[in-house]
Amino acid sequence: MTAKEFFKSTSFKCIAVLLSILLICGILLTICNALFKVTDQERFDRVISEIYGQSVTTEEVKLSEVETKFDKGTINSAYKVTDDGNYLVNVSGTGGFAGTVTCWVVVKITDNAVSGIGNVIIESTQGETYINKIPSSAFDFYGDNYVAGEAYDVADIKNANLTGGATMSMTAVTNCVNTAIDFIKSQILGEEIAANPYADYTYASFIDGLKSSHAVNTDGSISYHLVINPVELTNAFEFDVVVSADKTIASITMTVNGSTYGFGADADSKVSSLVGATLDDVKAKFTDDTFAPNSDVGEIFTGASLTGTAAYRAAAFALANYDNALANAWTYADFIDKEATSYTVADSSVSYHLVINPVELTNAFEFDVVVSADKTIASITMTVNGSTYGFGADADSKVSSLVGATLDDVKAKFTDDTFAPNSDVGEIFTGASLTGTAAYRAAAYALANYDLAILLGGNA
Amino acid sequence: MATFIAIVLAAVLTNNFITVKTYGICPFLGVSKKTSSAVGMGIAVTLVMVLATAVTYPIYEYVMVPLDIAFLEIIVFIFIIASLVQMLEKIIEKVSPSLYNAMGIYLPLITTNCAVLGVCELVIGDTSALLDGAAMNFGWAVLYALFAGLGFTLVMIIMSGMREKLNCMKVSKSLAGFPISMITASFICMAFTVFTYIS
Amino acid sequence: MKNKYGKIALDGLIFNNPTFVLVLGTCPTLGLISSASSAFGMGLTVVVILTLSNMLISAFRKIIPNEVRIPAYIVIIATLVTLARMILEKLVPDLYDSLGGFLALIVVNCIILGRAEAFANKHNVLESAVDGLANGLGFTCALTIMGIVCEFLGKGSIFGLQIMNFKIAALATPAGAFIIFGLSIAVFTYVLNTFMRSRRIKSNKIARENLLDKDAGAMPVKEA
């Protein structure tokens, strides 16, 4: 076939026509794309007009300088609406049915504090097929029921009969709203968010750290009050657990049963079957550390494997964290430098070498303190004076005035447990209230932890 | 492994192309009169879905997105699918005439099957629901296409079985043909809603 | 000539209704009739795309070689769909969201390629435009009617307006869409058949009367 024939052939015609159609279509679409492209700004304006019905001026919050990841959600973007001072937060919440839910949440601000929740708009619901079942009144719930300092609870929304079978999607939305509030409070307004005291503990994800508590008893056992997070479809459970010094469960009772549909009705009595169990006993019921509910648990808690799982999780948390709980039981631990501090026990008296953290402007202090069996200071000397500019020069001798003091005597000098320096201390330690405060803190630490030191009987 | 299970469950049961997404209904209603043809169509669709995803996903992800021409996706995808189907038909005809007799006749119908374009569009879109939150990549995309195709085949086979039985029944004249097929299909959909309770 | 356009229009709207008679474009139908407004929006989008694609294909029918006509049609349709998608996303974002994946799938909607293949490549631009409009409207009407029924029974609302609290949630799922689509086809076929039969009887009667008239004029007509 010659070139000339080729140009006259049907194949050439086919190729030419197809290519020219493609070319024309491509060019046309490129032009239209430039004309009709929806910019991010436009998407944002749509959200604004849906919420406010008019245009408002906004100021973007720079997220590079603040924390955006929270326990139950992530902040994608945040804007301050300059017209009314409220914040508009785009946040993704976890805990949904199959994916995450992304919402726009309006956080209302009055007098520099969060005063409520405005609109909540679902932006995307990746895979949340049930979210359409949520009535719009469920979103009003947040605005109508804001209580300062309290997080929203999905169970509350459930009680208002609003979820319409979309509990898990609603959990994700609730996490969005709570995260938005936490974000505004902690990162924008600079308020302290109660930190989860159990964040570093083993199995910390099983429990609601802010609602749980524990105490060390004088016999070396630890009493926990644990709020167990919902297991799959249940609500939260609450357990009172006592772990004895040999790391077995001494007692366990369920105070709140989170089981829905009454599956766990007779589970209360079965919880006590865990008494005497060790951590290994509990772990043996599960294939791995996620403690996923399984039929093995269901056999013991007949037909209530979720309730059973919650009980096992409570036991596991209590047992696994016995050492953690003891180590964190030291009172006034924030006064001292734990690494540099040591103590010994002899003849029911405790000798400490304490390194006291700097008090306001000073350097660190060091004290040697001996507490006798009647819980009074037997001796106290300052080995390193952390006072700057020599204010505490003559304070050394005054430290000994603390000999014979009880914990109550020491506490009486301060208005509260923070042991903030005050003039009362300054009177005794003439002109050296910071040094005096350090001495009092050392005494308080030594006295308050006497029982624990005797119990542990050695260095910790 | 969890992602693999999530993909299999989502593609075959909870997000089945026919019963939940209503993609690929034309061949579902048109080629489900006999089980043998349903199987042939199902396998052909699965094959094209896998191949189309394997070609379009890398082109979209590594060529179109970096060049900022993602808006041309429909035109590019449909062109790729049409060419692919044409090529596949020619190859099968040449290599295995017996396979061509069994499957080839369904191939030309597949270009305009929404299931194929549907799966290509799905894997480049919002996919966290398909993958249980994991990030989409080439392997998952092809795997998803494979299992979505198998889910399609499964429902095709169920449907053809029911229609073969239906042939022996007396059906009112107005309901005969498409209406009764659709009501039959509705029962399959209802059965499949049970799987949405898997979480 | 007017009669010709009337016939094309009636064919598209009723006698060859793409949804009820030819049962084409089933995927978007089943996927979207759970909401009347998205069904209506889908219908209108298809009307515009179908009319334009019919006109374009008819205009270029002499240029496009027969061998590559299908790829060429698909490219033209895909361009129109991409355009529609851009415009909807820009101007009607609510509809864009509610149509979801089905917007891109208009490309493989058999009605559009079907009309191109069966009509537009054999007729002139004006006829093709009427055909596209009629078929598109036939599709829209079918979708909207089923959308209203489906949404009313499945969600208790019409076009998003809550009317009653009673609802059969299953009818808002694909299972319900299949049932309603199936029953709609049955009802439509029944009504159409009844109408056709009565028309046939009527026309037969007229023919017979004509014959009798001619008999009366003593002019017997014999057909071969």
PDB file of C-alpha atoms in Angstrom, chain A residues 18 22 25-26 29-30 33 37 97-100 124 126-127 130, chain B residues 15 68 71-72 75 79 126 128-129 132-133 193 196-199:
ATOM      1  CA  LEU A  18     -11.686   9.350  15.913  1.00  0.00           C
ATOM      2  CA  LEU A  22     -11.078  12.994  20.779  1.00  0.00           C
ATOM      3  CA  CYS A  25     -13.717  16.788  23.016  1.00  0.00           C
ATOM      4  CA  GLY A  26     -10.517  17.054  25.032  1.00  0.00           C
ATOM      5  CA  LEU A  29     -13.595  19.718  28.264  1.00  0.00           C
ATOM      6  CA  THR A  30     -10.383  21.456  29.272  1.00  0.00           C
ATOM      7  CA  ASN A  33     -13.104  22.470  33.359  1.00  0.00           C
ATOM      8  CA  LYS A  37     -14.057  23.974  38.437  1.00  0.00           C
ATOM      9  CA  PHE A  97     -20.585   1.624  61.461  1.00  0.00           C
ATOM     10  CA  ALA A  98     -18.068   1.109  58.714  1.00  0.00           C
ATOM     11  CA  GLY A  99     -16.009   4.261  58.384  1.00  0.00           C
ATOM     12  CA  THR A 100     -15.534   7.756  59.631  1.00  0.00           C
ATOM     13  CA  SER A 124     -19.334  13.043  54.243  1.00  0.00           C
ATOM     14  CA  GLN A 126     -17.903   7.201  54.182  1.00  0.00           C
ATOM     15  CA  GLY A 127     -19.821   3.977  54.122  1.00  0.00           C
ATOM     16  CA  TYR A 130     -27.498   3.896  58.130  1.00  0.00           C
TER      17      TYR A 130
ATOM     18  CA  ASN B  15     -22.177  -4.027  49.076  1.00  0.00           C
ATOM     19  CA  ASP B  68      -4.166  17.466  36.714  1.00  0.00           C
ATOM     20  CA  PHE B  71     -11.727  15.611  34.940  1.00  0.00           C
ATOM     21  CA  LEU B  72     -11.253  13.534  31.764  1.00  0.00           C
ATOM     22  CA  ILE B  75     -13.924   9.725  28.635  1.00  0.00           C
ATOM     23  CA  PHE B  79     -12.481   4.438  25.939  1.00  0.00           C
ATOM     24  CA  ASP B 126     -14.067   7.512  48.450  1.00  0.00           C
ATOM     25  CA  SER B 128     -12.598   3.854  53.149  1.00  0.00           C
ATOM     26  CA  ALA B 129     -15.907   2.003  53.421  1.00  0.00           C
ATOM     27  CA  ASP B 132     -12.386  -0.798  56.442  1.00  0.00           C
ATOM     28  CA  GLY B 133     -10.366   2.418  56.579  1.00  0.00           C
ATOM     29  CA  THR B 193     -30.123  -7.153  53.165  1.00  0.00           C
ATOM     30  CA  THR B 196     -25.768  -5.605  55.992  1.00  0.00           C
ATOM     31  CA  TYR B 197     -25.836  -6.626  59.644  1.00  0.00           C
ATOM     32  CA  ILE B 198     -22.266  -7.904  59.304  1.00  0.00           C
ATOM     33  CA  SER B 199     -20.000  -5.334  60.894  1.00  0.00           C
TER      34      SER B 199
END
